[in-house]
Coordinates of N, CA and C in Angstrom, one line a residue:
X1488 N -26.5 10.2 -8.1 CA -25.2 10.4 -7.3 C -25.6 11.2 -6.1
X1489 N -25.2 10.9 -4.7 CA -25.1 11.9 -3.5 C -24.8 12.7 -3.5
X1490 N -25.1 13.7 -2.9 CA -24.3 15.4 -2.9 C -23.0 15.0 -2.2
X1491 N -22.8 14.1 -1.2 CA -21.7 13.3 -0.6 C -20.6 12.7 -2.0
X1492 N -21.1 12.2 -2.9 CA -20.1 11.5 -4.4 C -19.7 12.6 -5.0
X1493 N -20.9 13.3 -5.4 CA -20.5 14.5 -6.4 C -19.6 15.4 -5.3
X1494 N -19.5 15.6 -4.4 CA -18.3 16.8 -3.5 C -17.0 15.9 -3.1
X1495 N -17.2 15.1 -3.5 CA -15.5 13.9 -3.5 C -14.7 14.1 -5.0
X1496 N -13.6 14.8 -4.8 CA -12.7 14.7 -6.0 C -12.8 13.1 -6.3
X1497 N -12.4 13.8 -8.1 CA -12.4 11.8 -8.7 C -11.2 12.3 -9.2
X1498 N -11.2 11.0 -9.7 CA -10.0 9.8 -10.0 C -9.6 10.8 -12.0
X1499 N -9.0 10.8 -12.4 CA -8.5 11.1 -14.0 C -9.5 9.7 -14.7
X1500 N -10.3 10.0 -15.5 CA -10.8 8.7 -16.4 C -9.7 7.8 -17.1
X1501 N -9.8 6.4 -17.1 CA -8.7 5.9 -17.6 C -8.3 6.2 -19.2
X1502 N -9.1 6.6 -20.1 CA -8.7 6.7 -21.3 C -8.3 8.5 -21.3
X1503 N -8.2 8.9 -20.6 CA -8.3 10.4 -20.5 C -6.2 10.6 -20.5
X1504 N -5.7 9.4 -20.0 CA -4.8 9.7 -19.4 C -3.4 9.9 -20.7
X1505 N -2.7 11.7 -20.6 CA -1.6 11.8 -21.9 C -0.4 12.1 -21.3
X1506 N 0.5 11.8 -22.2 CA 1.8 12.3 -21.1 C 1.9 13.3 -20.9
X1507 N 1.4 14.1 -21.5 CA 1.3 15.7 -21.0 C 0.9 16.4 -19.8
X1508 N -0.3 15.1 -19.4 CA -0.8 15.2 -18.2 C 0.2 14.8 -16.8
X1509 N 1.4 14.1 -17.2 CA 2.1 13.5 -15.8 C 3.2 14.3 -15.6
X1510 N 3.1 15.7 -15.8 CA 4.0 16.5 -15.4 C 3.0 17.1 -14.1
X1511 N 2.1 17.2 -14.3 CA 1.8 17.5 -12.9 C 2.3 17.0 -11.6
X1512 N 2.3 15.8 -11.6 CA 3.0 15.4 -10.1 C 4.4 15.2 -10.3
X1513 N 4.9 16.3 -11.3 CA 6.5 16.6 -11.0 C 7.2 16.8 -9.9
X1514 N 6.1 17.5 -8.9 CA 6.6 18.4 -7.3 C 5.9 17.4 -6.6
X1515 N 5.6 16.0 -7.0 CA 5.1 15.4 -5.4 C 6.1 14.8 -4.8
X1516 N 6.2 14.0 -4.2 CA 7.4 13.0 -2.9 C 7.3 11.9 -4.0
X1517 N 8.6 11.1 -4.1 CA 8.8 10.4 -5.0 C 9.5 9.1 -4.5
X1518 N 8.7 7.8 -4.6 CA 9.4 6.4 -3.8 C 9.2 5.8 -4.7
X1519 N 10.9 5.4 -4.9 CA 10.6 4.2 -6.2 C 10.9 2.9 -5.8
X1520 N 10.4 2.1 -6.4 CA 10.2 0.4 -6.0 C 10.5 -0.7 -7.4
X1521 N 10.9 -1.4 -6.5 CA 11.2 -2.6 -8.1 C 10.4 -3.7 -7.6
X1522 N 9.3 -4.5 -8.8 CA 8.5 -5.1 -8.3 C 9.2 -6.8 -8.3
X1523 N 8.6 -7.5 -7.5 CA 9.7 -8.5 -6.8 C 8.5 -9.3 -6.8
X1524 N 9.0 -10.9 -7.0 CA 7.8 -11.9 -6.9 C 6.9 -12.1 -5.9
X1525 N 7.4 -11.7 -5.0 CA 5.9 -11.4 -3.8 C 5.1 -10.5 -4.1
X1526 N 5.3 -9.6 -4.8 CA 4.4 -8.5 -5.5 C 3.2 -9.0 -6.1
X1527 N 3.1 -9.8 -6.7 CA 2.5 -10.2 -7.9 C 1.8 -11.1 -8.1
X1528 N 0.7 -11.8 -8.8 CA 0.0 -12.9 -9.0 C 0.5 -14.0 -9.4
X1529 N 0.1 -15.2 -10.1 CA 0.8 -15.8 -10.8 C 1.4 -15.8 -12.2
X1530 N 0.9 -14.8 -12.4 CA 1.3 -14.6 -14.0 C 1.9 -13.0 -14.3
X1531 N 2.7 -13.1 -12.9 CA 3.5 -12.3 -12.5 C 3.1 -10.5 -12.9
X1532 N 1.8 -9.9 -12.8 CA 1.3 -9.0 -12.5 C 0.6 -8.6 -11.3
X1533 N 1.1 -7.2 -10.8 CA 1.3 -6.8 -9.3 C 0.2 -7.3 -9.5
X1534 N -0.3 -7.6 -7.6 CA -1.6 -7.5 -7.6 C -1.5 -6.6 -6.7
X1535 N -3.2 -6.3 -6.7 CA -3.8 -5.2 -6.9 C -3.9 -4.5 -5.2
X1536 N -3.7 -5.5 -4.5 CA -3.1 -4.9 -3.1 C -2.2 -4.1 -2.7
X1537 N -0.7 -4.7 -3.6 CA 0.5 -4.3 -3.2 C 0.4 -3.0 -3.9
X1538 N -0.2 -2.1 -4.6 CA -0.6 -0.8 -4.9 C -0.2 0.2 -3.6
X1539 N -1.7 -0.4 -2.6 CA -1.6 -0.1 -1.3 C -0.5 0.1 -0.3
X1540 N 0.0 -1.1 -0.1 CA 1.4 -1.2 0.3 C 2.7 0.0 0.2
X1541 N 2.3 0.1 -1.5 CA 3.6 0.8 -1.9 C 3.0 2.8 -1.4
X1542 N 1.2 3.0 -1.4 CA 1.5 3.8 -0.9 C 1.5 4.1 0.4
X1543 N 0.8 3.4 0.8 CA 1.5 3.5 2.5 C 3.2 3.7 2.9
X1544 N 4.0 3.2 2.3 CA 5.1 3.2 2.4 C 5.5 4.7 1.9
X1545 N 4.7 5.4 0.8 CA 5.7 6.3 -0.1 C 4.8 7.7 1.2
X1546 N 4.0 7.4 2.1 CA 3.6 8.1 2.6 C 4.2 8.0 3.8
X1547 N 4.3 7.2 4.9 CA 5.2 7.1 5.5 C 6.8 8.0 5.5
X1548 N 7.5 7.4 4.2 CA 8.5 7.9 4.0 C 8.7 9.6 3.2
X1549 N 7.2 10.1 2.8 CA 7.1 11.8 2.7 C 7.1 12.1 4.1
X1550 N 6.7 11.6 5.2 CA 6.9 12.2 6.6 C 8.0 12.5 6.9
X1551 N 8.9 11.2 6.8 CA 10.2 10.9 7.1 C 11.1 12.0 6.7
X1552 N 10.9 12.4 5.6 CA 11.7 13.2 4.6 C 12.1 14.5 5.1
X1553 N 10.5 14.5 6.4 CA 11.0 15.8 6.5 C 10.9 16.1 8.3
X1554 N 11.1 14.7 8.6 CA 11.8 14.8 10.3 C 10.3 14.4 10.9
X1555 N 9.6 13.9 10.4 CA 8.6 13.1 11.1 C 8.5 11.7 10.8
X1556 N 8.6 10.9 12.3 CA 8.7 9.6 12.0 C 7.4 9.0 12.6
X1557 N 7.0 7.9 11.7 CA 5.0 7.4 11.8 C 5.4 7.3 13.5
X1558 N 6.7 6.4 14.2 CA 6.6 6.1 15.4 C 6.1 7.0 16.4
X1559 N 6.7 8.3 15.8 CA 6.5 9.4 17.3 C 5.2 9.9 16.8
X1560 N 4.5 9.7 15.9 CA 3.4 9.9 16.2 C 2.3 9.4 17.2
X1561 N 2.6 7.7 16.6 CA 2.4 6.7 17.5 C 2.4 7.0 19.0
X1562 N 4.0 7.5 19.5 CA 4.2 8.1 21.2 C 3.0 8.8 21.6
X1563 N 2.7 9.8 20.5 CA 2.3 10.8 21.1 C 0.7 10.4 21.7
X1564 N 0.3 9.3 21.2 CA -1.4 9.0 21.2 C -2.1 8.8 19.5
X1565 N -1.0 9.2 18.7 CA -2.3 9.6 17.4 C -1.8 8.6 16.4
X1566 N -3.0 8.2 16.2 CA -2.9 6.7 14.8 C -3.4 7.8 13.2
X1567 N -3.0 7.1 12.5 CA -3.9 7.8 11.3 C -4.8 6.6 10.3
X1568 N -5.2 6.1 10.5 CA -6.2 5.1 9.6 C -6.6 5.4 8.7
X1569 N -6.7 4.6 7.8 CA -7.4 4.9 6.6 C -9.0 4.7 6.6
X1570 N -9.6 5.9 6.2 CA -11.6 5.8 6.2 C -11.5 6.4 4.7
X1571 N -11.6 6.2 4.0 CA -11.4 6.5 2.7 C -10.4 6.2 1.4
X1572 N -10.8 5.4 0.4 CA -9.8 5.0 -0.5 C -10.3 5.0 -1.6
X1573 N -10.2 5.3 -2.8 CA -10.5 5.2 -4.3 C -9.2 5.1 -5.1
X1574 N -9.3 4.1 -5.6 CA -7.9 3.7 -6.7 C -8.8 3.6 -8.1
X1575 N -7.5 4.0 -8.8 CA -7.8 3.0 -10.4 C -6.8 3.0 -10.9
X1576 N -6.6 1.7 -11.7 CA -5.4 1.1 -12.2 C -5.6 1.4 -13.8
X1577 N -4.7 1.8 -14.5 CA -4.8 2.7 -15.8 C -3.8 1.7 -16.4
X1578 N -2.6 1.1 -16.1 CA -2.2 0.2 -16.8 C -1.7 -0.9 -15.5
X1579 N -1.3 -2.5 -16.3 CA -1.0 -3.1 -15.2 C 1.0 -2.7 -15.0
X1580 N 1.5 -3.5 -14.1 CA 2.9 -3.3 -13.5 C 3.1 -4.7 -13.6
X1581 N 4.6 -4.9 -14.0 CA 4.9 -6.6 -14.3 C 6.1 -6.8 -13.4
X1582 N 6.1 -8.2 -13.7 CA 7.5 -8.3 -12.5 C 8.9 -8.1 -13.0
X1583 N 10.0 -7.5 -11.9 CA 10.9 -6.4 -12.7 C 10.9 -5.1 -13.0
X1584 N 9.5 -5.1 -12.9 CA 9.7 -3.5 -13.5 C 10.3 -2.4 -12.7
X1585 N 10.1 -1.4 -12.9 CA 10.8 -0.4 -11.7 C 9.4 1.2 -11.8
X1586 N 9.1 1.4 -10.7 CA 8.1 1.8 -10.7 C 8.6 3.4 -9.6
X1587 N 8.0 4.4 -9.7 CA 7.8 5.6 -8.9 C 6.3 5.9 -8.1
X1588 N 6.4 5.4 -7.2 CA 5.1 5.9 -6.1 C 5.4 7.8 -6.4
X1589 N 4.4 8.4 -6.4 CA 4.4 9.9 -6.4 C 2.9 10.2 -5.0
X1590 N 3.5 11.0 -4.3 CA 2.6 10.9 -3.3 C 2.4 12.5 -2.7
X1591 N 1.1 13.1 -2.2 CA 1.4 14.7 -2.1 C 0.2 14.6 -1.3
X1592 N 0.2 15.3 0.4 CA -1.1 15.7 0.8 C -1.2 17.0 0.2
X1593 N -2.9 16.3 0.3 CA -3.5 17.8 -0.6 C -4.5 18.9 0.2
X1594 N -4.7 18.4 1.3 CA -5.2 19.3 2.8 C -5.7 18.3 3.7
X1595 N -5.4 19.2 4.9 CA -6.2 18.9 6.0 C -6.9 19.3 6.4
X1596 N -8.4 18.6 6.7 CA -9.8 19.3 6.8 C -10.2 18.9 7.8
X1597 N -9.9 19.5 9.1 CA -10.3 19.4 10.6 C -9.7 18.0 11.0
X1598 N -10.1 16.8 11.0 CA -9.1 15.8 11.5 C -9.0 14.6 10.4
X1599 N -9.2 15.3 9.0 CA -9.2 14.7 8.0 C -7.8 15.2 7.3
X1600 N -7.2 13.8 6.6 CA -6.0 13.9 6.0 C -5.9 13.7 4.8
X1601 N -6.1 14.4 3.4 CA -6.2 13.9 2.2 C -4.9 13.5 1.5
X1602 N -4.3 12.7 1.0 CA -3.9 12.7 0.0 C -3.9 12.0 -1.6
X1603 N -3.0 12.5 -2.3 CA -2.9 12.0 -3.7 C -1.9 11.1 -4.1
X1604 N -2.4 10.4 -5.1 CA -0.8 9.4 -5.2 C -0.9 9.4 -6.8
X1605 N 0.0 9.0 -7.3 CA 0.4 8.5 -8.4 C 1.5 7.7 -8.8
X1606 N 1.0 6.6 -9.8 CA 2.4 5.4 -9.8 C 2.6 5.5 -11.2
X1607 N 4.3 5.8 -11.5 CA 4.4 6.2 -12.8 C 5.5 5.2 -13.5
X1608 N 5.9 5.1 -14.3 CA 7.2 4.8 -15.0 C 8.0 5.4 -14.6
X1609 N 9.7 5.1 -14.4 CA 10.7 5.5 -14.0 C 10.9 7.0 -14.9
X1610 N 10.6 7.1 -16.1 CA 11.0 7.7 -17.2 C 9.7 8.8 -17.0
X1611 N 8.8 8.6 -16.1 CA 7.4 9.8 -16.1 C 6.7 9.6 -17.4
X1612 N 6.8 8.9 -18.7 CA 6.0 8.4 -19.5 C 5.0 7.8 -19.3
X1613 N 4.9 6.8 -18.5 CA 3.2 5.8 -18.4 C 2.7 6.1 -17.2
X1614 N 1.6 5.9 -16.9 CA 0.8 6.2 -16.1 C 0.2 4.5 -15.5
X1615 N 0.5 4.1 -14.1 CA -0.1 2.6 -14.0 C -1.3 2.9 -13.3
X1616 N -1.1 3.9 -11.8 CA -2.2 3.8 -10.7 C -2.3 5.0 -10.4
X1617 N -3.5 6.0 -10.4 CA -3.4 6.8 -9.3 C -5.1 6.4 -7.8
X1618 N -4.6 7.5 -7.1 CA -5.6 7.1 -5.8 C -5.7 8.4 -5.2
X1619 N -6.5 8.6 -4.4 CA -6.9 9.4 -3.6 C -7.6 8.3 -1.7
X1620 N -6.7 9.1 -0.9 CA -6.9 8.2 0.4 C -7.4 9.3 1.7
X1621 N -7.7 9.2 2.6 CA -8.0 10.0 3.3 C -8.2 9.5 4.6
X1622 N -7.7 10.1 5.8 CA -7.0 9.6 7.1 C -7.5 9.9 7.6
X1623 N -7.7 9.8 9.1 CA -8.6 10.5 10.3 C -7.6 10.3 11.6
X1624 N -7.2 11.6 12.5 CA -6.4 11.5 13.4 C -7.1 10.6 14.8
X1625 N -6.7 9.5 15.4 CA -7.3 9.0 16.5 C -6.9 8.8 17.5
X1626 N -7.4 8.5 18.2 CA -6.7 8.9 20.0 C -6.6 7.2 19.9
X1627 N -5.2 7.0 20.0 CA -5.0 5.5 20.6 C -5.7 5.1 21.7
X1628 N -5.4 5.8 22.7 CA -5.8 5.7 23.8 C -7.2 4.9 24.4
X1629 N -7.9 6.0 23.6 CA -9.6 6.2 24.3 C -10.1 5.4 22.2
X1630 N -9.6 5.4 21.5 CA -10.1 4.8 20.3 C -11.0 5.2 19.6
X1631 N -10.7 7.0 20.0 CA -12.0 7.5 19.2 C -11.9 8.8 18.4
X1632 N -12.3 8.9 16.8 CA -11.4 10.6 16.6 C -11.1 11.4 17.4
X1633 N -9.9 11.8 16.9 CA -9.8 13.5 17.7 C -10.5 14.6 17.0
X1634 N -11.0 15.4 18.3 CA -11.9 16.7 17.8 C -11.0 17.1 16.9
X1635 N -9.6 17.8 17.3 CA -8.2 18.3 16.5 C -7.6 17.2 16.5
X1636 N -6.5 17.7 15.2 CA -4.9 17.3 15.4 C -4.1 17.9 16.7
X1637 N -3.4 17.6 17.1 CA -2.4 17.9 18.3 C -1.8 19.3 16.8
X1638 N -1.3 20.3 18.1 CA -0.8 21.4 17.6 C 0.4 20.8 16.5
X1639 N 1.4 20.1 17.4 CA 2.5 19.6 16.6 C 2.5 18.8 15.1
X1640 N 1.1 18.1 15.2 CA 1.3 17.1 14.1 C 0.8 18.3 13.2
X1641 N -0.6 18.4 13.6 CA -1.0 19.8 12.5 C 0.4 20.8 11.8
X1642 N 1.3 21.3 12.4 CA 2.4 21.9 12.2 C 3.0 21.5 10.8
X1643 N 3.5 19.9 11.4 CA 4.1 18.8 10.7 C 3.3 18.6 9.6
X1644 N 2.2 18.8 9.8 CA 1.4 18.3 8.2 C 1.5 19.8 7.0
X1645 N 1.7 20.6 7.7 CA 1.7 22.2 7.0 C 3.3 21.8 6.2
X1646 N 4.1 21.6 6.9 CA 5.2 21.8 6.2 C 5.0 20.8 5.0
X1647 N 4.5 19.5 5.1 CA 4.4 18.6 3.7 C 3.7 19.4 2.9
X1648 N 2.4 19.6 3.2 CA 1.6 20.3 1.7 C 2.1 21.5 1.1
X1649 N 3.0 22.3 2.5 CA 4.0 23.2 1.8 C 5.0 23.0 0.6
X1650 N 5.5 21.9 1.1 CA 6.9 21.3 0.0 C 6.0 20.5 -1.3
X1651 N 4.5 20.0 -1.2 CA 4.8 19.2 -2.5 C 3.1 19.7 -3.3
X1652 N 2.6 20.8 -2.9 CA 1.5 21.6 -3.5 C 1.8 23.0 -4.0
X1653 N 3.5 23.0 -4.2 CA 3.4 24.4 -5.4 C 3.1 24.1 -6.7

């Protein structure tokens, strides 16, 4: 293993996973979704894309939550891309179901954006997906990291890890 693998938070082992353990992301941002036949394969289990999907969206809408919208980031020059993803799927998700995206940044490290997710049962009993994703601020413009975050977005990012890392 790299000194790079070993200093990357991992994933919960899948047989590791108790319900005692899913009270932790009691305090993250919480987007719930009902899975719908476009979701899904043919034998109507999500596939394994629409994971993504739902957290992009439940990330998106933690911004939203709290007066940041992806657009005006957009105005300002700054994209956030994904350069980093690790998922694992612990159980599958069927069609019908009703599902909770659980989503929380967990820091920002110079123009790096971490966050956590987790996809749970309505009831917080099962455990389907969690992930770890990680962003990089970029200059639309010129198409190339920013040294920094803009003062503002940095600000804006303090107040989320504020609200969903006590």
């Amino acid at each position: 293993m790299s000194d790079e693998q070993s200093n990357q938070s991992q994933l919960p082992p899948t047989n590791a996973i108790e319900v005692s353990s899913l009270r932790q992301f009691d305090s993250w941002f919480e987007y719930p979704v009902r899975v719908h036949p476009h979701h899904t394969d043919y034998a109507g289990i999500v596939w394994h894309g629409t994971y993504l999907s739902w957290m992009e969206e439940a990330r998106v809408e933690c911004l939203r939550s709290i007066g940041i919208e992806f657009a005006d980031l957009v105005a300002l020059g700054c994209d956030l891309p994904v350069v980093e993803l690790s998922i694992r799927y612990h159980r599958s998700v069927q069609l019908g179901m009703a599902v909770v995206v659980k989503a929380r940044m967990i820091d920002v490290t110079g123009v790096r954006i971490n966050w956590d997710y987790a996809i749970v049962s309505t009831d917080g009993q099962q455990l389907f997906v969690t992930a770890k994703v990680t962003l990089v601020a970029l200059d639309r413009d010129r198409g190339k990291i920013m040294r920094q975050l803009p003062s503002n977005v940095k600000d804006a990012l303090a107040k989320v890890s504020a609200l969903h890392n006590n």
